Coordinates of C-alpha atoms and ligand atoms in Angstrom, one line a residue:
M1 CA -162.7 174.5 -42.8
V2 CA -162.4 174.9 -39.0
A3 CA -160.0 172.3 -37.7
S4 CA -160.3 171.2 -34.1
A5 CA -157.3 172.0 -31.9
V6 CA -156.0 168.9 -30.3
I7 CA -155.3 170.1 -26.8
L8 CA -152.4 168.9 -24.9
G9 CA -151.7 166.8 -22.0
L10 CA -151.9 163.6 -24.0
S11 CA -148.5 162.7 -22.7
V12 CA -148.7 159.0 -23.0
P13 CA -145.1 158.3 -22.0
E14 CA -144.6 155.8 -24.9
A15 CA -145.6 158.6 -27.3
A16 CA -143.2 161.1 -25.9
N17 CA -140.5 162.8 -27.7
A18 CA -138.3 165.6 -26.5
Q19 CA -140.1 168.1 -28.7
F20 CA -143.5 166.7 -28.8
T21 CA -145.8 164.9 -26.3
S22 CA -149.0 165.1 -28.3
S23 CA -150.3 162.4 -30.6
A24 CA -148.2 163.9 -33.4
A25 CA -145.4 161.8 -31.8
P26 CA -144.2 158.4 -33.1
S27 CA -146.2 155.6 -31.6
A28 CA -143.9 153.8 -29.1
P29 CA -140.3 153.4 -28.2
S30 CA -138.6 150.5 -29.7
Q31 CA -138.4 147.5 -27.4
G32 CA -135.2 145.9 -28.6
S33 CA -136.8 143.5 -31.0
A34 CA -134.2 141.5 -32.9
V35 CA -136.6 140.3 -35.7
A36 CA -135.4 141.2 -39.1
F37 CA -138.0 142.0 -41.6
T38 CA -137.3 141.7 -45.3
M39 CA -139.1 144.6 -46.9
R40 CA -137.4 145.8 -50.1
P41 CA -137.8 149.3 -51.4
V42 CA -139.0 149.6 -55.0
D43 CA -136.1 151.3 -56.8
F44 CA -136.4 154.9 -57.8
S45 CA -135.9 154.0 -61.4
Q46 CA -139.2 152.0 -61.3
V47 CA -141.3 154.9 -59.9
K48 CA -142.8 157.6 -62.0
V49 CA -143.7 160.6 -59.8
N50 CA -146.7 162.6 -60.9
D51 CA -147.7 164.6 -57.8
S52 CA -149.0 168.1 -57.1
F53 CA -146.6 168.4 -54.2
W54 CA -143.4 166.6 -55.3
S55 CA -143.4 167.1 -59.1
P56 CA -142.8 170.9 -58.9
I57 CA -139.9 170.2 -56.5
L58 CA -138.5 167.6 -58.8
D59 CA -138.9 170.0 -61.7
R60 CA -137.0 172.7 -59.8
V61 CA -134.2 170.3 -59.0
A62 CA -134.0 169.2 -62.6
N63 CA -134.2 172.7 -64.1
T64 CA -132.4 174.8 -61.4
T65 CA -130.8 173.0 -58.6
L66 CA -128.7 170.6 -60.7
D67 CA -127.6 173.4 -62.9
V68 CA -126.5 175.4 -59.8
C69 CA -124.6 172.4 -58.6
I70 CA -122.9 171.7 -62.0
D71 CA -122.1 175.4 -62.3
Q72 CA -120.5 175.4 -58.8
C73 CA -118.6 172.2 -59.3
A74 CA -117.5 172.9 -62.9
V75 CA -117.1 176.7 -63.1
K76 CA -117.2 178.5 -59.8
T77 CA -115.0 175.9 -58.0
H78 CA -112.5 173.3 -59.3
R79 CA -114.3 170.2 -58.1
I80 CA -114.4 168.7 -61.6
D81 CA -111.1 170.2 -62.8
N82 CA -109.5 168.4 -59.8
F83 CA -110.4 165.1 -61.5
A84 CA -109.2 166.2 -64.9
I85 CA -105.9 167.5 -63.4
A86 CA -105.5 164.3 -61.4
A87 CA -106.0 162.3 -64.6
G88 CA -103.3 164.4 -66.4
L89 CA -105.8 165.8 -68.8
K90 CA -105.4 169.3 -67.7
E91 CA -102.7 171.5 -66.2
G92 CA -103.2 172.9 -62.7
K93 CA -103.3 172.3 -59.0
F94 CA -105.9 170.8 -56.6
E95 CA -108.3 173.5 -55.2
G96 CA -110.8 173.1 -52.5
I97 CA -111.4 170.9 -49.5
F98 CA -110.1 167.3 -49.2
F99 CA -113.5 165.7 -49.6
D100 CA -114.8 167.9 -52.4
D101 CA -114.8 164.8 -54.7
S102 CA -117.9 163.6 -52.8
D103 CA -119.9 166.6 -54.0
V104 CA -119.3 165.6 -57.6
Y105 CA -120.4 162.0 -56.9
K106 CA -123.5 163.3 -55.1
M107 CA -124.3 165.5 -58.0
L108 CA -124.0 162.6 -60.4
E109 CA -126.3 160.6 -58.2
G110 CA -128.8 163.5 -58.3
I111 CA -128.6 163.7 -62.1
A112 CA -129.2 159.9 -62.3
Y113 CA -132.4 160.1 -60.1
S114 CA -133.6 163.2 -62.0
L115 CA -133.2 161.5 -65.4
V116 CA -135.9 159.1 -64.5
N117 CA -138.6 161.7 -64.2
H118 CA -136.9 164.2 -66.5
P119 CA -135.0 162.5 -69.4
D120 CA -132.5 165.0 -70.7
K121 CA -129.9 163.9 -73.3
A122 CA -127.7 167.1 -72.8
L123 CA -127.6 166.6 -69.1
E124 CA -126.7 162.9 -69.5
A125 CA -124.0 163.8 -72.0
R126 CA -122.6 166.3 -69.5
A127 CA -122.6 163.6 -66.8
D128 CA -120.9 161.2 -69.1
S129 CA -118.1 163.7 -69.7
I130 CA -117.6 164.2 -66.0
I131 CA -117.5 160.4 -65.5
N132 CA -114.8 160.2 -68.1
F133 CA -112.6 162.5 -66.0
I134 CA -113.3 160.5 -62.9
A135 CA -112.5 157.2 -64.5
A136 CA -109.3 158.7 -66.0
A137 CA -108.2 159.8 -62.6
Q138 CA -108.3 156.3 -61.2
H139 CA -104.9 154.8 -60.3
D140 CA -103.9 151.4 -61.8
D141 CA -104.6 149.7 -58.5
G142 CA -108.1 151.1 -58.3
Y143 CA -107.4 154.0 -55.8
L144 CA -109.2 157.2 -56.6
N145 CA -109.1 160.5 -54.7
S146 CA -108.2 163.7 -56.4
Y147 CA -107.0 165.4 -53.3
Y148 CA -104.4 162.7 -52.4
T149 CA -103.4 162.2 -56.0
L150 CA -102.6 165.9 -56.4
V151 CA -101.6 167.2 -52.9
T152 CA -100.0 164.5 -50.8
P153 CA -99.8 161.2 -52.6
E154 CA -97.3 159.9 -50.1
K155 CA -99.8 160.4 -47.3
K156 CA -102.6 158.2 -48.6
W157 CA -104.3 156.2 -45.8
T158 CA -102.4 158.0 -43.1
D159 CA -105.2 160.0 -41.6
M160 CA -108.5 158.2 -40.7
D161 CA -110.3 161.5 -40.7
K162 CA -109.4 162.5 -44.2
H163 CA -112.6 160.9 -45.8
E164 CA -111.0 158.7 -48.4
M165 CA -113.6 156.0 -47.7
Y166 CA -116.4 158.6 -47.4
C167 CA -115.6 159.8 -50.9
A168 CA -115.5 156.2 -52.1
G169 CA -118.9 155.6 -50.6
H170 CA -120.5 158.5 -52.4
M171 CA -118.8 157.3 -55.6
I172 CA -120.3 153.9 -55.3
E173 CA -123.8 155.3 -54.6
G174 CA -123.6 157.7 -57.5
A175 CA -122.3 155.0 -59.8
I176 CA -125.1 152.6 -59.0
A177 CA -127.7 155.3 -59.4
Y178 CA -126.3 156.3 -62.7
Y179 CA -126.3 152.7 -63.9
H180 CA -129.9 152.2 -62.9
A181 CA -131.0 155.4 -64.6
T182 CA -129.0 155.0 -67.9
G183 CA -127.8 151.4 -68.1
K184 CA -124.3 152.8 -68.6
D185 CA -121.7 151.0 -66.6
K186 CA -118.5 153.0 -66.9
F187 CA -118.9 154.8 -63.6
L188 CA -120.1 151.6 -61.9
N189 CA -117.0 149.7 -63.1
T190 CA -114.8 152.5 -61.8
A191 CA -116.5 152.4 -58.4
R192 CA -116.2 148.7 -58.4
R193 CA -112.5 148.7 -59.0
F194 CA -112.1 151.1 -56.1
A195 CA -114.3 148.8 -53.9
D196 CA -112.1 145.8 -54.9
Y197 CA -109.0 147.8 -53.8
L198 CA -110.7 148.5 -50.5
C199 CA -111.6 144.8 -50.0
L200 CA -108.0 143.8 -50.7
N201 CA -106.5 146.3 -48.3
F202 CA -109.0 146.8 -45.5
G203 CA -111.0 143.5 -45.4
K204 CA -111.0 141.1 -42.4
G205 CA -107.4 140.4 -41.3
K206 CA -106.1 143.3 -43.3
R207 CA -105.4 146.8 -42.1
N208 CA -107.5 147.9 -39.1
W209 CA -108.7 151.1 -40.7
V210 CA -111.7 152.9 -39.1
P211 CA -113.3 155.4 -41.5
G212 CA -113.5 158.7 -39.8
H213 CA -116.7 159.7 -41.6
E214 CA -119.0 156.8 -42.2
E215 CA -120.8 156.3 -45.5
I216 CA -118.8 153.6 -47.2
E217 CA -120.7 150.9 -45.2
L218 CA -124.1 151.6 -46.6
A219 CA -122.6 152.1 -50.1
L220 CA -120.9 148.7 -50.0
V221 CA -124.2 147.1 -49.1
K222 CA -125.7 148.7 -52.1
L223 CA -122.8 147.4 -54.2
Y224 CA -123.4 143.9 -52.8
H225 CA -127.1 144.2 -53.8
E226 CA -126.1 145.4 -57.3
T227 CA -123.4 142.8 -58.0
G228 CA -124.2 139.9 -55.7
E229 CA -120.6 139.9 -54.6
V230 CA -120.5 138.9 -51.0
K231 CA -117.1 140.4 -50.4
Y232 CA -118.6 143.9 -50.4
L233 CA -121.1 143.0 -47.7
D234 CA -118.2 141.3 -45.8
L235 CA -116.2 144.5 -45.9
A236 CA -119.2 146.6 -44.8
E237 CA -119.6 144.3 -41.8
T238 CA -115.9 144.3 -41.0
L239 CA -115.6 148.1 -41.1
I240 CA -118.6 148.4 -38.8
D241 CA -117.3 145.7 -36.4
R242 CA -113.9 147.4 -36.2
R243 CA -115.3 150.5 -34.5
G244 CA -114.8 150.8 -30.8
H245 CA -111.8 148.6 -30.4
G246 CA -109.2 151.3 -30.1
Y247 CA -108.0 151.3 -33.7
G248 CA -109.1 154.8 -34.3
T249 CA -106.4 157.4 -33.9
W250 CA -108.5 160.3 -32.6
K251 CA -108.6 162.2 -29.3
K252 CA -112.4 162.1 -29.0
P253 CA -113.6 158.7 -30.2
E254 CA -117.2 159.5 -29.2
Y255 CA -117.3 162.1 -31.9
Y256 CA -116.6 159.3 -34.5
Q257 CA -118.9 156.7 -32.9
D258 CA -115.7 154.8 -32.0
L259 CA -115.9 154.7 -28.2
V260 CA -117.4 151.3 -27.8
P261 CA -118.1 148.4 -30.3
V262 CA -121.3 149.1 -32.1
S263 CA -123.2 146.3 -30.4
E264 CA -122.7 148.1 -27.1
L265 CA -124.0 151.5 -28.2
T266 CA -126.7 152.8 -25.9
E267 CA -126.8 156.4 -26.9
I268 CA -126.0 158.6 -29.9
T269 CA -122.9 160.7 -29.6
G270 CA -120.7 163.0 -31.6
H271 CA -121.2 164.1 -35.2
A272 CA -124.8 163.7 -36.4
V273 CA -124.3 163.0 -40.1
R274 CA -121.6 160.4 -39.3
A275 CA -123.9 158.7 -36.8
M276 CA -126.8 158.6 -39.3
Y277 CA -124.7 157.0 -42.0
L278 CA -123.2 154.4 -39.6
F279 CA -126.7 153.5 -38.3
S280 CA -127.9 153.2 -41.9
G281 CA -125.1 150.8 -42.8
M282 CA -125.7 148.8 -39.6
A283 CA -129.5 148.5 -40.3
D284 CA -128.6 147.2 -43.8
V285 CA -126.1 144.6 -42.5
A286 CA -128.5 143.6 -39.7
V287 CA -131.1 142.6 -42.2
L288 CA -128.7 140.7 -44.5
R289 CA -126.6 139.0 -41.8
G290 CA -129.3 138.6 -39.1
R291 CA -127.2 140.6 -36.7
A292 CA -129.5 140.8 -33.7
D293 CA -126.7 142.7 -31.7
Y294 CA -126.8 145.5 -34.3
T295 CA -130.6 145.5 -34.2
Q296 CA -130.7 145.8 -30.5
A297 CA -128.1 148.6 -30.4
L298 CA -130.0 150.4 -33.2
D299 CA -133.2 150.1 -31.2
R300 CA -131.5 151.6 -28.1
V301 CA -130.0 154.5 -30.0
W302 CA -133.3 155.1 -31.8
N303 CA -135.0 155.6 -28.5
D304 CA -132.3 158.0 -27.4
V305 CA -132.6 160.1 -30.6
I306 CA -136.4 160.1 -30.8
L307 CA -137.1 160.6 -27.1
R308 CA -134.3 163.0 -26.2
K309 CA -132.4 164.5 -29.1
M310 CA -134.7 165.2 -32.0
Y311 CA -136.4 168.5 -33.0
L312 CA -140.0 168.7 -33.9
T313 CA -138.8 169.2 -37.5
G314 CA -137.0 165.8 -37.5
G315 CA -133.7 167.7 -37.4
I316 CA -130.9 166.4 -35.1
G317 CA -127.5 167.5 -33.9
S318 CA -128.2 170.7 -31.9
S319 CA -124.7 172.0 -31.5
S320 CA -122.5 173.8 -34.0
H321 CA -119.4 172.9 -32.0
N322 CA -119.3 169.3 -33.0
E323 CA -122.1 169.4 -35.7
G324 CA -123.8 167.0 -33.4
F325 CA -125.1 166.0 -30.0
T326 CA -124.6 167.3 -26.5
V327 CA -126.7 166.1 -23.6
P328 CA -130.3 164.9 -23.6
Y329 CA -133.0 167.5 -24.1
D330 CA -130.6 170.2 -25.2
L331 CA -132.6 171.5 -28.1
P332 CA -132.2 175.3 -28.4
N333 CA -134.3 176.8 -31.1
K334 CA -132.4 179.9 -32.3
Q335 CA -129.0 178.2 -32.0
A336 CA -130.2 174.9 -33.4
Y337 CA -127.6 173.5 -35.8
A338 CA -129.8 170.7 -37.3
E339 CA -127.7 170.3 -40.4
T340 CA -129.6 169.6 -43.6
C341 CA -127.5 166.5 -44.2
A342 CA -128.4 165.2 -40.7
S343 CA -132.1 165.4 -41.6
I344 CA -131.4 163.6 -44.8
G345 CA -129.5 161.1 -42.7
M346 CA -132.6 160.6 -40.5
A347 CA -134.6 159.8 -43.6
L348 CA -131.9 157.3 -44.8
W349 CA -131.7 155.6 -41.4
N350 CA -135.3 155.6 -40.5
S351 CA -136.5 154.2 -43.8
R352 CA -134.0 151.4 -43.2
M353 CA -135.3 150.9 -39.6
N354 CA -138.8 150.7 -41.2
R355 CA -137.6 147.9 -43.4
L356 CA -135.7 146.1 -40.6
H357 CA -138.8 146.0 -38.3
G358 CA -141.6 146.3 -40.8
D359 CA -143.0 149.0 -38.6
G360 CA -144.5 152.2 -39.8
K361 CA -143.4 154.2 -36.8
Y362 CA -139.9 154.5 -38.2
F363 CA -141.2 155.7 -41.5
D364 CA -143.1 158.4 -39.5
V365 CA -139.8 159.7 -38.4
A366 CA -138.3 159.6 -41.9
E367 CA -141.4 161.5 -43.1
R368 CA -141.0 164.1 -40.4
S369 CA -137.4 164.7 -41.3
I370 CA -138.2 164.8 -45.1
Y371 CA -141.1 167.3 -45.0
N372 CA -139.6 169.6 -42.5
G373 CA -135.9 169.5 -41.6
T374 CA -134.8 168.4 -45.1
L375 CA -137.2 170.4 -47.3
S376 CA -136.3 173.6 -45.4
G377 CA -132.8 173.2 -46.7
I378 CA -133.7 174.4 -50.1
S379 CA -135.4 177.7 -51.2
Y380 CA -138.6 177.8 -53.2
T381 CA -136.5 178.8 -56.2
G382 CA -134.3 175.8 -55.8
D383 CA -131.1 177.8 -55.9
H384 CA -130.4 178.8 -52.3
F385 CA -129.7 176.4 -49.4
F386 CA -129.6 176.2 -45.6
Y387 CA -126.8 174.3 -44.0
V388 CA -128.2 175.1 -40.5
N389 CA -131.9 174.8 -39.8
P390 CA -132.9 176.8 -36.7
L391 CA -136.4 176.8 -35.3
E392 CA -136.3 180.5 -34.5
S393 CA -134.6 183.4 -36.2
A394 CA -134.3 187.1 -35.5
G395 CA -134.4 187.6 -39.3
D396 CA -130.7 187.3 -39.8
H397 CA -130.5 183.7 -41.0
H398 CA -130.8 183.1 -44.8
R399 CA -130.3 180.5 -47.4
Q400 CA -127.1 180.9 -49.4
E401 CA -126.1 180.2 -52.9
W402 CA -123.4 177.7 -51.9
F403 CA -121.0 176.9 -49.1
G404 CA -117.3 176.3 -49.0
C405 CA -118.2 172.9 -47.4
A406 CA -121.0 172.1 -49.8
C407 CA -122.2 168.8 -48.4
C408 CA -125.8 170.1 -47.8
P409 CA -126.6 171.4 -51.3
S410 CA -125.1 168.4 -53.0
N411 CA -127.0 166.1 -50.6
L412 CA -130.3 167.8 -51.4
D413 CA -129.3 167.5 -55.0
R414 CA -129.3 163.7 -54.8
F415 CA -131.9 163.2 -52.0
L416 CA -134.8 165.2 -53.4
P417 CA -135.0 163.5 -56.8
S418 CA -134.7 160.1 -55.1
V419 CA -138.0 160.5 -53.2
G420 CA -139.8 158.3 -55.6
G421 CA -137.7 155.4 -54.1
Y422 CA -139.4 155.9 -50.7
A423 CA -143.0 155.4 -52.0
Y424 CA -143.3 151.7 -52.2
A425 CA -141.7 148.5 -50.9
V426 CA -142.4 144.8 -51.4
S427 CA -141.9 141.7 -49.2
D428 CA -142.7 138.1 -50.0
N429 CA -146.4 138.5 -50.7
A430 CA -147.1 142.1 -49.8
L431 CA -147.1 145.5 -51.3
W432 CA -146.2 148.3 -48.9
V433 CA -147.2 151.9 -49.5
N434 CA -145.0 154.1 -47.3
M435 CA -144.8 157.6 -48.6
Y436 CA -147.9 158.9 -50.2
M437 CA -147.3 160.7 -53.4
G438 CA -149.0 160.7 -56.8
S439 CA -147.0 158.1 -58.6
S440 CA -147.1 154.9 -60.6
A441 CA -144.8 151.9 -60.6
N442 CA -144.6 148.3 -61.8
V443 CA -143.6 146.1 -59.0
S444 CA -143.2 142.4 -58.5
V445 CA -145.2 140.9 -55.6
G446 CA -144.8 137.2 -54.9
G447 CA -143.3 136.7 -58.4
S448 CA -146.1 138.5 -60.3
D449 CA -146.2 141.9 -61.9
V450 CA -148.4 144.4 -60.3
G451 CA -149.0 147.9 -61.7
V452 CA -149.7 150.4 -58.9
K453 CA -150.9 153.9 -59.0
V454 CA -151.4 156.4 -56.2
E455 CA -153.4 159.6 -56.5
T456 CA -153.4 162.0 -53.6
R457 CA -153.0 165.6 -52.5
Y458 CA -150.9 164.6 -49.5
P459 CA -149.5 166.2 -47.4
W460 CA -152.2 168.9 -47.7
E461 CA -155.1 166.4 -47.7
G462 CA -155.4 163.0 -46.2
E463 CA -157.1 161.1 -49.1
V464 CA -155.1 158.5 -50.9
R465 CA -156.5 156.5 -53.8
L466 CA -154.5 153.4 -54.7
T467 CA -155.3 151.5 -58.0
L468 CA -154.0 148.0 -58.5
N469 CA -153.4 146.4 -61.8
P470 CA -152.0 142.9 -61.3
S471 CA -151.0 141.1 -64.5
K472 CA -153.3 138.4 -63.4
S473 CA -155.8 138.2 -60.5
R474 CA -154.0 137.0 -57.4
E475 CA -153.9 137.0 -53.6
F476 CA -151.5 139.3 -51.8
E477 CA -151.4 141.8 -49.0
V478 CA -151.7 145.5 -49.4
R479 CA -150.1 147.4 -46.5
L480 CA -150.9 151.1 -46.2
R481 CA -149.0 153.1 -43.7
I482 CA -151.2 154.9 -41.1
P483 CA -148.9 157.7 -40.0
G484 CA -148.4 158.2 -36.3
W485 CA -149.9 161.7 -36.4
C486 CA -153.2 160.3 -37.7
R487 CA -155.8 159.2 -35.2
D488 CA -159.0 158.9 -37.3
W489 CA -159.0 157.2 -40.6
S490 CA -161.2 155.0 -42.7
Y491 CA -160.9 153.1 -46.0
K492 CA -163.0 151.6 -48.7
T493 CA -162.2 149.1 -51.5
S494 CA -163.8 148.5 -54.8
G495 CA -162.7 144.9 -54.6
K496 CA -163.5 142.0 -52.3
I497 CA -161.1 141.6 -49.4
S498 CA -160.8 138.5 -47.3
G499 CA -159.4 140.2 -44.2
S500 CA -158.1 143.4 -42.7
R501 CA -156.1 144.3 -39.6
V502 CA -153.9 147.0 -38.3
E503 CA -150.3 145.9 -37.6
R504 CA -147.3 147.9 -36.7
G505 CA -148.5 151.1 -38.1
Y506 CA -150.0 149.6 -41.3
L507 CA -153.5 148.9 -42.4
V508 CA -153.2 145.4 -43.9
L509 CA -155.7 144.3 -46.5
N510 CA -155.8 140.7 -47.8
G511 CA -157.6 140.0 -50.9
K512 CA -157.5 138.5 -54.4
W513 CA -156.8 141.6 -56.3
K514 CA -157.7 142.1 -59.9
K515 CA -157.1 144.7 -62.5
G516 CA -158.5 148.1 -61.7
D517 CA -159.2 147.4 -58.0
V518 CA -159.2 150.6 -56.0
V519 CA -158.5 151.2 -52.3
T520 CA -159.2 154.6 -50.9
L521 CA -157.7 155.6 -47.6
N522 CA -159.0 158.7 -45.8
M523 CA -156.9 160.2 -43.0
D524 CA -158.2 162.9 -40.8
M525 CA -155.8 165.8 -40.7
P526 CA -156.7 168.2 -37.9
V527 CA -154.4 171.0 -36.6
E528 CA -152.4 169.7 -33.7
V529 CA -151.1 171.8 -30.9
V530 CA -147.8 170.2 -29.8
E531 CA -146.1 170.4 -26.4
A532 CA -142.5 169.6 -25.8
D533 CA -141.1 167.4 -23.1
P534 CA -140.9 169.5 -19.9
R535 CA -137.2 168.7 -19.8
V536 CA -136.6 170.8 -22.9
E537 CA -135.7 174.1 -21.3
A538 CA -135.9 176.0 -24.6
D539 CA -139.6 175.1 -25.1
K540 CA -140.9 175.8 -21.6
G541 CA -144.2 177.6 -21.8
L542 CA -144.3 177.2 -25.6
R543 CA -146.4 175.3 -28.1
A544 CA -146.0 174.5 -31.8
I545 CA -148.4 173.7 -34.6
Q546 CA -148.4 170.6 -36.8
R547 CA -150.9 169.4 -39.4
G548 CA -150.4 166.0 -41.0
P549 CA -146.6 165.6 -41.3
I550 CA -146.1 169.3 -41.8
V551 CA -144.7 171.5 -38.9
Y552 CA -145.7 175.2 -39.1
C553 CA -144.1 178.4 -38.1
L554 CA -144.9 182.1 -37.8
E555 CA -143.0 184.7 -40.0
E556 CA -142.9 188.4 -39.3
I557 CA -144.0 189.3 -42.9
D558 CA -147.5 187.7 -42.1
N559 CA -147.5 188.5 -38.4
P560 CA -146.1 192.0 -37.8
G561 CA -146.9 191.6 -34.1
I562 CA -144.9 188.3 -33.9
A563 CA -143.0 189.6 -30.8
S564 CA -146.2 189.4 -28.8
A565 CA -147.8 186.4 -30.5
S566 CA -149.3 183.7 -28.3
L567 CA -151.7 180.7 -28.4
S568 CA -154.1 179.5 -25.7
S569 CA -156.6 176.8 -25.1
G570 CA -159.2 179.2 -26.5
T571 CA -157.4 179.5 -29.9
T572 CA -159.3 178.1 -32.9
F573 CA -157.6 177.1 -36.1
T574 CA -158.6 177.3 -39.7
A575 CA -156.7 175.4 -42.4
A576 CA -157.0 176.5 -46.0
Y577 CA -155.1 175.7 -49.2
E578 CA -153.6 178.9 -50.8
P579 CA -152.7 178.1 -54.4
S580 CA -150.8 181.3 -54.8
F581 CA -148.5 180.8 -51.7
L582 CA -145.1 179.7 -52.9
G583 CA -146.6 177.3 -55.4
G584 CA -149.4 176.3 -53.2
A585 CA -149.6 175.3 -49.5
T586 CA -152.1 174.8 -46.8
L587 CA -151.8 177.7 -44.4
I588 CA -153.3 177.9 -40.9
T589 CA -155.0 180.8 -39.3
A590 CA -155.2 180.9 -35.5
R591 CA -157.8 183.1 -33.9
G592 CA -157.4 183.9 -30.3
A593 CA -160.3 184.5 -27.8
D594 CA -159.5 188.3 -28.2
G595 CA -160.1 188.0 -32.0
K596 CA -156.4 188.5 -32.8
E597 CA -155.2 186.4 -35.7
L598 CA -151.9 184.6 -36.5
R599 CA -151.0 183.2 -39.9
F600 CA -148.9 180.0 -39.8
I601 CA -147.0 178.8 -42.8
P602 CA -145.2 175.5 -43.4
Y603 CA -141.8 175.6 -41.7
F604 CA -140.0 174.4 -44.8
D605 CA -141.4 177.5 -46.6
W606 CA -139.8 180.1 -44.3
D607 CA -137.2 182.6 -45.5
N608 CA -138.6 182.7 -49.0
R609 CA -140.0 186.2 -48.8
T610 CA -139.2 189.4 -47.0
P611 CA -136.7 188.5 -44.2
G612 CA -137.9 188.9 -40.7
R613 CA -138.4 187.1 -37.4
M614 CA -139.5 183.4 -37.4
I615 CA -140.7 181.2 -34.6
V616 CA -141.9 177.6 -34.6
W617 CA -142.5 177.5 -30.8
V618 CA -145.1 180.1 -29.7
P619 CA -145.8 181.3 -26.1
W620 CA -148.8 179.6 -24.6
K621 CA -150.9 181.7 -22.3
Ligands
FUB701 O1 -117.3 166.0 -43.4 C1 -118.2 165.9 -44.5 C2 -119.4 166.7 -44.2 O2 -119.1 168.0 -44.0 C3 -120.2 166.3 -43.0 O3 -121.1 165.3 -43.1 C4 -120.8 167.6 -42.6 O4 -121.3 167.6 -41.3 C5 -119.8 168.6 -42.9 O5 -118.9 168.7 -41.9
ZN702 ZN1 -124.3 169.0 -44.9

């Protein structure tokens, strides 16, 4: 197939981003709308993934990545022993970093998600035994942190940067996921006791604690949804509102998003992952509490991130010095930090922005971060990881087995098997299909059960076939996301529809749907040539390639002449699926006017073969 090159200069200002000004950009900056939209995601535990792209990844996570993580936490490091020792069940001392408990919680969350698509009794039993240690390490008052229990018990809650609430947040998330996957509530009860302790000590009118690393906020909202206990939502809101009032004890409050009250935020600053988790919690609370001030602040920082501080890959946080942000348009390629956790954070935050506004452009960003900046974090074999995700390499940057600070592997470990939870959402009388993957689910729309099934070869092909099986024939809306990168699309339905429109990035179909109705969406997926904002010094005179949601790169192994590679307006592109390339991928061949060829591979697939140079941004002549 010869795909047409989309030539540049489409720089509609509203469609601009620091690293792309072509139509591959999100649709428009947010205008500060304060309308809350009540879209609810369909829980991962309700979604069976059966997809040619995602299932092999989920299999690898289940069969390899989780084992690596268990081995690292239980054998090669003392993360699990720390709990057993804190519980008095084993002799020894604490080993590791003060927030290592969080990796165990994330691992358990990953196991929970994985069990849905890969039931595994032995793995579940292993998880149960780890949970026994965790529960046994809990203090009588509900406090739980193996570092403080074993190292400096007298210094509990003396240092806001020591991640006690960060670890608690990951515990809550892991516990809820484990309950959903297995129905077992021991972990959930443990997490709940700690949350009750936090409410008692840090709620409104109590100690003015500012968590140095956000995470607890979004976890408390999840716990509120799980239990219906309003006090958890109250604490989340209180903790968010406490920021920016001088309670934080640090020298650089901007690093901790603590310089101004959150409703006054105009730009993103400091540590990227912390900011993502905070914004995720704010988006959750904005929906539930109608906090228009949060929504407006989030809209402002969203524009700042998307227009000035995001890489083409959806990665953020360009600097290694603060694991975060510097000044607008500072997006170096070789030195890019773009931590894997920050891309995961972008998916967490932008999927919530999508629900807050009911607007597909936010999910476009989540999708960009998932398929590029997140997936690059794990090797094809599932056992090596990137912490840092540069967009250029001299051949000296490689995935590693593990890291002393292992936040990224353990985050991948929980995020990847959770992708089924991003596929569908529901609102009052609508079914939303956000992330296209082969999958089936039973959802409740307007009080009735509806079986849904998606068949697709996305992200390599743009055809999506949705089959609906409502328990009884009834009227509701089907909302299919039309990604921002897609300019030409069409659809057909086997059923009768009473109306259709395009609204906020969705094709909305109204109809009285009956069993077996099929909607087929066809999205054109040409190769796009992408130009960065001229203010990005690092990308001056360069172009990148994207097809559908996938960003491409050149590797030396395919392009021995990579040092002199270039593209021009005369370059033609051919996209072809190669089943034997790292489990199958669509590769792009670029042919210059001089007949020279370049072979582009998906960015997320780089560094899986013979090491060598890699570039995303290619000279434009
Ligand atoms: O501090 C916990 C995690 O470790 C952060 O989210 C990462 O950036 C790394 O610093
Ligand atoms: Zn990380």
